[in-house]
């Protein structure tokens, strides 16, 4: 969203206030031009013969968003059988979907196998079980490089205490299983975390994966996961994708030469592709002065956007009803009956009851982590593209809340 002379605007000059009035609030609005811009930026940053960007569905799985990425040429990174099913419904061919689950059952792996998607194995026991049952199926292996990286502890997943992946130190055991069962390892993978500040961390983890990759002689791809950082705060550092792309491509091409084959370079970005495109629009219910602060209470809460409360994540908040008003200091809070603070002591243009506020950078892990806590309804999702706006998910109603409840007749 941009601040123009007329106020805040989405792409093609769409006024977010008109969307609030048309659809009601709260709403998640996704600006598909930004999906496209981010996808193309990443695609163009790497100079390698074969690049595949598998969009991480977990960031935002609305089927229309998946269809949008399909027509851009992306593949999908899925972590559950349900994400696979939505991806197939969105028209992705199975071999454009990679399944990288964690601690799932063999039964779920079989279901994924039957759908024909690519399988990425996360543990030695699963390698043995799955490999024994499907010895002819090419598979990938997710390694844990033991690198600590990520915006906060909860989203750092490549370190030694993390549950994810097969330790790189267990490579000898992996090779014994692979050789004994005569398995075809088509890919190796790492994902160290989300929101990684330092591009050198990517490159350090890369070397570890190259060392591991050398041990497999029939690879088709190397998948470096994701973790590209976006700027949540004004002036925040984001991953310099062009610089990373330059350094990375050089090293990757050199590795392929040594390996003797043009491998496919894969990534699976979520945040980088969809975070900035999403804006969460809410309305102010009450402006309340207490002894310590001025609170602006809005018609939403941790039930709709939990990142600020769960990760202490910063999301920039602006008053789109009063874009050029005098700045005052507010804490923006939700309507849930426990502490649910979107932002503390923010300088925001003066807020009156009824004003619409925009919470920025809410495309990734926003709606996806929403819940029905306090028996509140989950909001609508709107997609804007080429000057039009589309309802891509209706807001829930009471029937949705009750749908799966069985009313038993004993009291
Ligand atoms: N690949 C794998 C194997 C992953 O586990 C993840 C994210 C991604 C790719 C995508 O990472 P991204 O590009 O979005 O950083 N809910 C947290 C983020 C959790 C990420 C989980 N895995 C948040 O809101 O910050």
CSV table of C-alpha atoms and ligand atoms in Angstrom, one decimal:
chain,number,residue,atom,x,y,z
A,1,UNK,CA,0.0,0.0,0.0
A,2,UNK,CA,1.3,3.4,-0.9
A,3,UNK,CA,0.6,6.8,0.6
A,4,UNK,CA,-0.4,9.2,-2.2
A,5,UNK,CA,-1.6,12.8,-2.1
A,6,UNK,CA,-5.2,11.5,-1.9
A,7,UNK,CA,-4.4,9.0,0.9
A,8,UNK,CA,-3.5,5.3,1.0
A,9,UNK,CA,-3.9,3.4,-2.2
A,10,UNK,CA,-3.4,-0.2,-3.4
A,11,UNK,CA,-2.2,-1.0,-6.9
A,12,UNK,CA,-4.1,0.7,-9.7
A,13,UNK,CA,-5.2,3.4,-7.4
A,14,UNK,CA,-7.7,1.2,-5.5
A,15,UNK,CA,-8.8,3.0,-2.3
A,16,UNK,CA,-8.7,0.5,0.7
A,17,UNK,CA,-11.5,2.5,2.4
A,18,UNK,CA,-13.9,1.7,-0.5
A,19,UNK,CA,-13.1,-2.0,0.1
A,20,UNK,CA,-13.8,-1.6,3.8
A,21,UNK,CA,-17.2,0.0,2.9
A,22,UNK,CA,-18.0,-2.6,0.3
A,23,UNK,CA,-17.1,-5.8,2.2
A,24,UNK,CA,-17.2,-4.6,5.8
A,25,UNK,CA,-14.3,-5.2,8.2
A,26,UNK,CA,-12.2,-6.9,9.3
A,27,UNK,CA,-10.9,-8.1,5.9
A,28,UNK,CA,-7.6,-9.4,4.5
A,29,UNK,CA,-6.8,-7.7,1.2
A,30,UNK,CA,-4.2,-9.2,-1.1
A,31,UNK,CA,-2.7,-7.1,-3.9
A,32,UNK,CA,-1.8,-9.7,-6.6
A,33,UNK,CA,0.5,-7.2,-8.4
A,34,UNK,CA,2.8,-7.6,-5.4
A,35,UNK,CA,2.7,-11.4,-5.6
A,36,UNK,CA,3.8,-11.0,-9.2
A,37,UNK,CA,6.5,-8.4,-8.5
A,38,UNK,CA,8.1,-10.5,-5.8
A,39,UNK,CA,7.9,-13.7,-7.8
A,40,UNK,CA,9.6,-12.0,-10.8
A,41,UNK,CA,12.2,-10.3,-8.6
A,42,UNK,CA,13.2,-13.6,-7.2
A,43,UNK,CA,13.1,-15.4,-10.5
A,44,UNK,CA,15.3,-12.7,-12.1
A,45,UNK,CA,17.8,-12.6,-9.2
A,46,UNK,CA,19.2,-16.1,-10.0
A,47,UNK,CA,21.3,-16.8,-13.1
A,48,UNK,CA,21.2,-20.5,-13.4
A,49,UNK,CA,20.1,-22.8,-16.2
A,50,UNK,CA,17.2,-24.4,-14.2
A,51,UNK,CA,15.5,-22.5,-11.4
A,52,UNK,CA,12.2,-23.6,-9.7
A,53,UNK,CA,10.4,-21.6,-7.1
A,54,UNK,CA,8.0,-23.7,-5.1
A,55,UNK,CA,5.6,-21.4,-3.3
A,56,UNK,CA,5.3,-22.4,0.4
A,57,UNK,CA,1.5,-23.0,0.6
A,58,UNK,CA,1.5,-22.7,4.4
A,59,UNK,CA,2.0,-18.9,4.2
A,60,UNK,CA,-1.3,-18.4,2.4
A,61,UNK,CA,-3.3,-21.2,0.9
A,62,UNK,CA,-6.4,-19.6,-0.6
A,63,UNK,CA,-6.9,-21.6,-3.8
A,64,UNK,CA,-7.0,-18.4,-5.9
A,65,UNK,CA,-3.6,-17.4,-4.6
A,66,UNK,CA,-2.3,-20.8,-5.6
A,67,UNK,CA,-3.8,-20.5,-9.1
A,68,UNK,CA,-2.2,-17.1,-9.4
A,69,UNK,CA,1.2,-18.6,-8.7
A,70,UNK,CA,0.5,-21.5,-11.0
A,71,UNK,CA,0.1,-19.2,-14.0
A,72,UNK,CA,3.3,-17.4,-13.0
A,73,UNK,CA,5.1,-20.7,-13.4
A,74,UNK,CA,5.7,-21.6,-9.7
A,75,UNK,CA,5.6,-25.0,-8.2
A,76,UNK,CA,4.4,-25.7,-4.6
A,77,UNK,CA,5.9,-26.7,-1.4
A,78,UNK,CA,3.4,-28.5,0.7
A,79,UNK,CA,3.5,-29.8,4.3
A,80,UNK,CA,0.2,-31.7,4.6
A,81,UNK,CA,-2.0,-33.9,2.5
A,82,UNK,CA,-4.6,-31.1,2.6
A,83,UNK,CA,-2.2,-28.6,1.1
A,84,UNK,CA,-1.4,-31.1,-1.7
A,85,UNK,CA,-5.1,-31.6,-2.3
A,86,UNK,CA,-5.8,-27.8,-2.6
A,87,UNK,CA,-2.7,-27.5,-4.8
A,88,UNK,CA,-4.0,-30.2,-7.2
A,89,UNK,CA,-7.4,-28.6,-7.2
A,90,UNK,CA,-5.7,-25.3,-8.2
A,91,UNK,CA,-4.4,-27.2,-11.3
A,92,UNK,CA,-0.7,-27.9,-10.3
A,93,UNK,CA,0.6,-31.0,-12.0
A,94,UNK,CA,1.7,-33.5,-9.3
A,95,UNK,CA,5.4,-33.3,-10.2
A,96,UNK,CA,5.3,-29.6,-9.6
A,97,UNK,CA,4.5,-30.2,-6.0
A,98,UNK,CA,7.0,-31.2,-3.3
A,99,UNK,CA,5.8,-32.7,-0.1
A,100,UNK,CA,8.1,-31.8,2.8
A,101,UNK,CA,6.2,-32.8,5.9
A,102,UNK,CA,7.5,-33.2,9.5
A,103,UNK,CA,6.6,-36.1,11.7
A,104,UNK,CA,3.6,-37.3,9.7
A,105,UNK,CA,2.4,-40.9,9.6
A,106,UNK,CA,3.4,-43.4,7.0
A,107,UNK,CA,-0.3,-43.5,6.0
A,108,UNK,CA,-0.1,-39.8,5.0
A,109,UNK,CA,3.1,-40.4,3.1
A,110,UNK,CA,1.3,-43.2,1.2
A,111,UNK,CA,-1.6,-40.8,0.3
A,112,UNK,CA,0.9,-38.3,-1.0
A,113,UNK,CA,2.7,-40.9,-3.0
A,114,UNK,CA,-0.5,-42.0,-4.6
A,115,UNK,CA,-1.2,-38.5,-5.7
A,116,UNK,CA,2.1,-38.6,-7.6
A,117,UNK,CA,3.8,-35.6,-5.9
A,118,UNK,CA,7.5,-35.4,-5.1
A,119,UNK,CA,8.4,-36.7,-1.7
A,120,UNK,CA,10.9,-35.2,0.6
A,121,UNK,CA,11.8,-37.4,3.6
A,122,UNK,CA,12.5,-35.8,7.0
A,123,UNK,CA,13.8,-38.7,9.2
A,124,UNK,CA,15.8,-41.9,9.0
A,125,UNK,CA,13.0,-44.1,10.2
A,126,UNK,CA,10.7,-42.7,7.5
A,127,UNK,CA,13.4,-43.2,4.9
A,128,UNK,CA,13.6,-46.9,5.9
A,129,UNK,CA,9.8,-47.4,6.1
A,130,UNK,CA,8.9,-45.4,2.9
A,131,UNK,CA,12.0,-46.6,1.0
A,132,UNK,CA,11.2,-50.3,1.7
A,133,UNK,CA,7.6,-49.8,0.5
A,134,UNK,CA,8.4,-47.7,-2.6
A,135,UNK,CA,12.0,-48.5,-3.5
A,136,UNK,CA,11.6,-47.4,-7.1
A,137,UNK,CA,10.2,-44.0,-6.4
A,138,UNK,CA,12.7,-41.1,-6.6
A,139,UNK,CA,12.8,-39.2,-3.3
A,140,UNK,CA,14.4,-36.2,-1.8
A,141,UNK,CA,16.0,-36.0,1.6
A,142,UNK,CA,15.7,-33.1,4.1
A,143,UNK,CA,18.9,-32.5,6.0
A,144,UNK,CA,19.4,-30.5,9.2
A,145,UNK,CA,22.6,-28.5,8.7
A,146,UNK,CA,22.9,-27.4,12.3
A,147,UNK,CA,22.9,-23.8,11.6
A,148,UNK,CA,21.1,-21.4,13.9
A,149,UNK,CA,19.2,-18.9,11.8
A,150,UNK,CA,15.8,-17.2,11.8
A,151,UNK,CA,14.1,-14.0,13.0
A,152,UNK,CA,13.2,-15.6,16.4
A,153,UNK,CA,13.6,-18.9,18.3
A,154,UNK,CA,10.2,-20.2,17.2
A,155,UNK,CA,11.0,-20.0,13.5
A,156,UNK,CA,14.6,-21.2,13.6
A,157,UNK,CA,14.5,-24.7,12.5
A,158,UNK,CA,17.9,-25.8,11.2
A,159,UNK,CA,19.7,-25.9,14.5
A,160,UNK,CA,20.8,-28.9,16.5
A,161,UNK,CA,17.9,-28.9,18.9
A,162,UNK,CA,15.3,-28.7,16.1
A,163,UNK,CA,13.0,-31.6,15.2
A,164,UNK,CA,13.4,-31.0,11.5
A,165,UNK,CA,15.4,-33.0,9.0
A,166,UNK,CA,18.1,-35.6,9.1
A,167,UNK,CA,21.3,-34.5,10.8
A,168,UNK,CA,24.1,-34.0,8.3
A,169,UNK,CA,26.2,-36.1,10.7
A,170,UNK,CA,23.9,-39.1,10.1
A,171,UNK,CA,24.9,-39.2,6.4
A,172,UNK,CA,26.8,-42.5,6.8
A,173,UNK,CA,23.6,-44.1,8.2
A,174,UNK,CA,21.5,-42.6,5.4
A,175,UNK,CA,23.9,-44.0,2.8
A,176,UNK,CA,23.7,-47.5,4.2
A,177,UNK,CA,19.9,-47.4,3.9
A,178,UNK,CA,20.0,-45.9,0.4
A,179,UNK,CA,22.5,-48.5,-0.8
A,180,UNK,CA,20.8,-51.5,0.9
A,181,UNK,CA,17.4,-50.6,-0.5
A,182,UNK,CA,18.9,-49.3,-3.8
A,183,UNK,CA,17.0,-46.0,-3.5
A,184,UNK,CA,17.0,-43.3,-6.1
A,185,UNK,CA,17.8,-40.0,-4.3
A,186,UNK,CA,16.7,-37.2,-6.7
A,187,UNK,CA,17.1,-34.3,-4.4
A,188,UNK,CA,18.6,-32.9,-1.2
A,189,UNK,CA,17.0,-30.1,0.9
A,190,UNK,CA,17.6,-27.8,3.8
A,191,UNK,CA,15.5,-25.1,5.4
A,192,UNK,CA,17.2,-23.2,8.2
A,193,UNK,CA,14.4,-20.9,9.3
A,194,UNK,CA,12.2,-17.9,8.5
A,195,UNK,CA,13.1,-14.2,8.5
A,196,UNK,CA,16.9,-14.7,8.2
A,197,UNK,CA,18.7,-11.4,8.5
A,198,UNK,CA,22.1,-12.4,7.2
A,199,UNK,CA,22.7,-13.5,3.6
A,200,UNK,CA,26.0,-15.1,4.7
A,201,UNK,CA,24.0,-17.5,6.8
A,202,UNK,CA,22.3,-18.8,3.6
A,203,UNK,CA,25.7,-19.2,2.0
A,204,UNK,CA,27.2,-21.0,5.0
A,205,UNK,CA,24.3,-23.5,5.1
A,206,UNK,CA,24.7,-23.9,1.3
A,207,UNK,CA,28.2,-25.2,1.7
A,208,UNK,CA,27.1,-27.8,4.1
A,209,UNK,CA,24.4,-29.0,1.7
A,210,UNK,CA,26.8,-29.1,-1.2
A,211,UNK,CA,29.1,-31.3,0.9
A,212,UNK,CA,26.2,-33.7,1.5
A,213,UNK,CA,24.9,-33.5,-2.1
A,214,UNK,CA,28.3,-34.8,-3.4
A,215,UNK,CA,27.5,-38.2,-1.8
A,216,UNK,CA,24.6,-38.8,-4.1
A,217,UNK,CA,25.3,-39.5,-7.7
A,218,UNK,CA,21.9,-39.2,-9.3
A,219,UNK,CA,20.5,-35.9,-8.1
A,220,UNK,CA,18.1,-33.9,-10.1
A,221,UNK,CA,17.7,-30.9,-7.8
A,222,UNK,CA,19.0,-29.2,-4.7
A,223,UNK,CA,16.5,-27.3,-2.6
A,224,UNK,CA,17.7,-24.6,-0.3
A,225,UNK,CA,14.3,-24.0,1.4
A,226,UNK,CA,13.5,-20.4,2.3
A,227,UNK,CA,13.9,-17.8,5.0
A,228,UNK,CA,14.1,-14.7,2.9
A,229,UNK,CA,13.5,-11.7,5.1
A,230,UNK,CA,10.9,-9.0,4.4
A,231,UNK,CA,10.9,-5.6,5.9
A,232,UNK,CA,8.2,-5.5,8.6
A,233,UNK,CA,9.4,-2.2,10.1
A,234,UNK,CA,10.1,1.0,8.1
A,235,UNK,CA,13.8,1.0,7.5
A,236,UNK,CA,14.1,-2.7,8.4
A,237,UNK,CA,16.7,-4.7,6.5
A,238,UNK,CA,15.3,-7.2,4.0
A,239,UNK,CA,17.2,-10.0,2.2
A,240,UNK,CA,19.1,-8.4,-0.7
A,241,UNK,CA,17.8,-10.9,-3.1
A,242,UNK,CA,19.8,-9.6,-6.1
A,243,UNK,CA,23.0,-9.7,-4.2
A,244,UNK,CA,22.2,-13.2,-2.8
A,245,UNK,CA,21.2,-14.3,-6.3
A,246,UNK,CA,24.4,-13.2,-7.8
A,247,UNK,CA,26.6,-14.9,-5.2
A,248,UNK,CA,24.5,-17.9,-5.0
A,249,UNK,CA,24.2,-18.5,-8.7
A,250,UNK,CA,28.0,-18.3,-9.2
A,251,UNK,CA,28.5,-20.9,-6.4
A,252,UNK,CA,25.7,-23.2,-7.6
A,253,UNK,CA,26.9,-23.2,-11.2
A,254,UNK,CA,30.4,-24.0,-10.0
A,255,UNK,CA,29.0,-26.9,-8.0
A,256,UNK,CA,27.1,-28.3,-11.0
A,257,UNK,CA,30.3,-28.2,-13.0
A,258,UNK,CA,32.1,-30.2,-10.3
A,259,UNK,CA,29.1,-32.6,-10.0
A,260,UNK,CA,29.0,-33.0,-13.8
A,261,UNK,CA,25.3,-32.3,-14.3
A,262,UNK,CA,23.0,-29.2,-14.6
A,263,UNK,CA,20.9,-29.6,-11.5
A,264,UNK,CA,17.7,-27.7,-10.8
A,265,UNK,CA,18.1,-25.0,-8.1
A,266,UNK,CA,15.0,-24.9,-6.0
A,267,UNK,CA,13.7,-22.6,-3.3
A,268,UNK,CA,10.4,-22.6,-1.4
A,269,UNK,CA,9.6,-19.0,-0.4
A,270,UNK,CA,6.5,-18.1,1.5
A,271,UNK,CA,6.9,-14.7,3.2
A,272,UNK,CA,9.0,-13.2,0.4
A,273,UNK,CA,6.2,-13.8,-2.1
A,274,UNK,CA,3.1,-13.0,-0.2
A,275,UNK,CA,3.8,-11.0,3.0
A,276,UNK,CA,3.9,-7.5,1.6
A,277,UNK,CA,1.0,-8.1,-0.7
A,278,UNK,CA,-1.4,-8.6,2.3
A,279,UNK,CA,-3.0,-5.8,4.3
A,280,UNK,CA,-5.3,-6.5,7.2
A,281,UNK,CA,-8.0,-3.8,7.5
A,282,UNK,CA,-9.8,-3.3,10.8
A,283,UNK,CA,-12.1,-0.6,12.2
A,284,UNK,CA,-11.7,1.2,15.5
A,285,UNK,CA,-14.4,0.4,18.1
A,286,UNK,CA,-13.2,2.5,20.9
A,287,UNK,CA,-10.4,5.0,21.8
A,288,UNK,CA,-9.8,4.7,25.5
A,289,UNK,CA,-7.6,6.8,27.7
A,290,UNK,CA,-6.3,4.9,30.8
A,291,UNK,CA,-4.0,6.1,33.5
A,292,UNK,CA,-1.0,4.9,31.5
A,293,UNK,CA,-1.8,5.0,27.8
A,294,UNK,CA,-4.3,5.7,25.0
A,295,UNK,CA,-5.6,2.5,23.6
A,296,UNK,CA,-7.3,2.2,20.2
A,297,UNK,CA,-9.4,-1.0,20.4
A,298,UNK,CA,-10.3,-2.5,17.0
A,299,UNK,CA,-12.8,-5.1,15.8
A,300,UNK,CA,-10.2,-7.9,15.6
A,301,UNK,CA,-7.6,-9.5,17.7
A,302,UNK,CA,-5.2,-12.4,18.1
A,303,UNK,CA,-7.9,-14.6,16.6
A,304,UNK,CA,-7.3,-13.0,13.2
A,305,UNK,CA,-3.6,-12.0,13.3
A,306,UNK,CA,-1.5,-13.7,16.0
A,307,UNK,CA,2.0,-12.9,14.8
A,308,UNK,CA,2.4,-9.8,17.1
A,309,UNK,CA,1.4,-11.8,20.1
A,310,UNK,CA,2.9,-15.1,19.3
A,311,UNK,CA,6.3,-14.0,17.9
A,312,UNK,CA,6.4,-10.4,19.2
A,313,UNK,CA,6.4,-9.6,15.5
A,314,UNK,CA,6.2,-5.9,14.5
A,315,UNK,CA,3.5,-5.0,12.0
A,316,UNK,CA,3.3,-1.4,10.9
A,317,UNK,CA,-0.1,0.1,11.5
A,318,UNK,CA,-1.5,3.2,9.8
A,319,UNK,CA,-4.8,5.1,10.0
A,320,UNK,CA,-6.1,5.1,6.5
A,321,UNK,CA,-9.1,7.3,7.5
A,322,UNK,CA,-6.8,10.1,8.5
A,323,UNK,CA,-3.6,9.7,6.5
A,324,UNK,CA,-2.2,13.2,7.1
A,325,UNK,CA,-3.5,13.8,10.6
A,326,UNK,CA,-1.4,14.9,13.5
A,327,UNK,CA,0.5,12.0,15.0
A,328,UNK,CA,-0.4,10.8,18.5
A,329,UNK,CA,0.8,7.9,20.5
A,330,UNK,CA,-1.5,4.8,20.7
A,331,UNK,CA,-1.4,1.2,21.7
A,332,UNK,CA,-3.5,-0.7,19.2
A,333,UNK,CA,-5.3,-3.6,20.9
A,334,UNK,CA,-7.9,-6.2,19.9
A,335,UNK,CA,-11.3,-7.3,21.3
A,336,UNK,CA,-10.3,-10.7,22.6
A,337,UNK,CA,-10.6,-11.4,26.3
A,338,UNK,CA,-6.9,-11.6,27.0
A,339,UNK,CA,-4.0,-9.4,26.1
A,340,UNK,CA,-3.9,-9.0,22.4
A,341,UNK,CA,-1.8,-6.1,21.4
A,342,UNK,CA,-1.1,-5.4,17.8
A,343,UNK,CA,1.3,-2.5,18.5
A,344,UNK,CA,2.6,-0.6,21.6
A,345,UNK,CA,3.2,3.1,21.7
A,346,UNK,CA,2.9,3.7,18.0
A,347,UNK,CA,2.9,7.2,16.5
A,348,UNK,CA,-0.2,7.1,14.3
A,349,UNK,CA,-2.3,9.9,12.8
A,350,UNK,CA,-5.0,10.8,15.3
A,351,UNK,CA,-7.5,8.0,15.6
A,352,UNK,CA,-11.2,8.5,16.1
A,353,UNK,CA,-13.8,5.8,16.8
A,354,UNK,CA,-14.9,4.4,13.4
A,355,UNK,CA,-11.6,5.0,11.7
A,356,UNK,CA,-10.2,2.3,9.5
A,357,UNK,CA,-6.7,1.1,10.4
A,358,UNK,CA,-4.4,-0.9,8.1
A,359,UNK,CA,-2.1,-3.5,9.5
A,360,UNK,CA,0.6,-4.0,7.0
A,361,UNK,CA,2.6,-7.0,5.8
A,362,UNK,CA,-0.1,-9.4,6.8
A,363,UNK,CA,-0.2,-11.6,3.7
A,364,UNK,CA,2.0,-14.4,5.1
A,365,UNK,CA,0.9,-16.4,8.2
A,366,UNK,CA,-1.9,-13.9,8.8
A,367,UNK,CA,-5.2,-15.5,7.8
A,368,UNK,CA,-3.5,-18.9,7.9
A,369,UNK,CA,-3.0,-18.7,11.6
A,370,UNK,CA,-6.4,-17.3,12.4
A,371,UNK,CA,-8.8,-19.1,14.7
A,372,UNK,CA,-12.2,-19.0,16.2
A,373,UNK,CA,-11.1,-18.1,19.7
A,374,UNK,CA,-13.8,-16.4,21.8
A,375,UNK,CA,-16.1,-17.9,19.2
A,376,UNK,CA,-15.3,-15.1,16.8
A,377,UNK,CA,-15.8,-15.5,13.1
A,378,UNK,CA,-12.8,-15.6,10.7
A,379,UNK,CA,-12.8,-12.7,8.3
A,380,UNK,CA,-13.2,-12.4,4.5
A,381,UNK,CA,-10.3,-12.4,2.0
A,382,UNK,CA,-10.3,-10.0,-0.9
A,383,UNK,CA,-7.9,-10.2,-3.9
A,384,UNK,CA,-7.2,-7.1,-6.0
A,385,UNK,CA,-5.8,-7.3,-9.5
A,386,UNK,CA,-5.8,-5.1,-12.5
A,387,UNK,CA,-8.0,-2.5,-10.9
A,388,UNK,CA,-10.7,-5.1,-9.8
A,389,UNK,CA,-11.5,-6.5,-6.4
A,390,UNK,CA,-12.7,-10.1,-5.9
A,391,UNK,CA,-14.1,-11.8,-2.8
A,392,UNK,CA,-12.0,-14.9,-2.5
A,393,UNK,CA,-13.3,-16.1,0.8
A,394,UNK,CA,-16.5,-15.2,2.5
A,395,UNK,CA,-16.5,-14.1,6.2
A,396,UNK,CA,-17.7,-16.9,8.4
A,397,UNK,CA,-21.1,-16.9,10.0
A,398,UNK,CA,-22.6,-18.6,13.0
A,399,UNK,CA,-23.5,-21.7,10.9
A,400,UNK,CA,-19.8,-22.1,10.2
A,401,UNK,CA,-19.0,-22.1,13.9
A,402,UNK,CA,-21.6,-24.8,14.6
A,403,UNK,CA,-21.2,-26.9,11.5
A,404,UNK,CA,-19.2,-29.7,13.0
A,405,UNK,CA,-20.7,-29.6,16.5
A,406,UNK,CA,-22.9,-32.6,17.3
A,407,UNK,CA,-25.7,-31.6,19.7
A,408,UNK,CA,-26.2,-34.6,21.9
A,409,UNK,CA,-29.6,-35.1,23.4
A,410,UNK,CA,-28.8,-36.1,27.0
A,411,UNK,CA,-29.3,-32.8,28.9
B,1,LIG,N1,10.1,-24.4,3.5
B,1,LIG,C1,9.9,-25.0,4.7
B,1,LIG,C2,10.3,-26.4,4.9
B,1,LIG,C3,9.3,-24.3,5.8
B,1,LIG,O1,9.2,-25.0,7.0
B,1,LIG,C4,8.9,-23.0,5.6
B,1,LIG,C5,8.3,-22.3,6.7
B,1,LIG,C6,9.1,-22.4,4.4
B,1,LIG,C7,9.7,-23.1,3.3
B,1,LIG,C8,8.7,-21.0,4.1
B,1,LIG,O2,9.4,-20.1,4.8
B,1,LIG,P1,9.2,-18.5,4.6
B,1,LIG,O3,9.6,-18.1,3.2
B,1,LIG,O4,7.8,-18.2,4.7
B,1,LIG,O5,10.1,-17.8,5.6
B,1,LIG,N2,4.5,-18.6,11.1
B,1,LIG,C9,5.8,-18.0,11.1
B,1,LIG,C10,6.7,-18.6,10.1
B,1,LIG,C11,6.8,-20.1,10.1
B,1,LIG,C12,7.5,-20.7,9.0
B,1,LIG,C13,7.4,-22.2,9.0
B,1,LIG,N3,8.1,-22.8,7.9
B,1,LIG,C14,5.7,-16.5,11.0
B,1,LIG,O6,4.6,-16.0,10.9
B,1,LIG,O7,6.8,-15.8,11.0
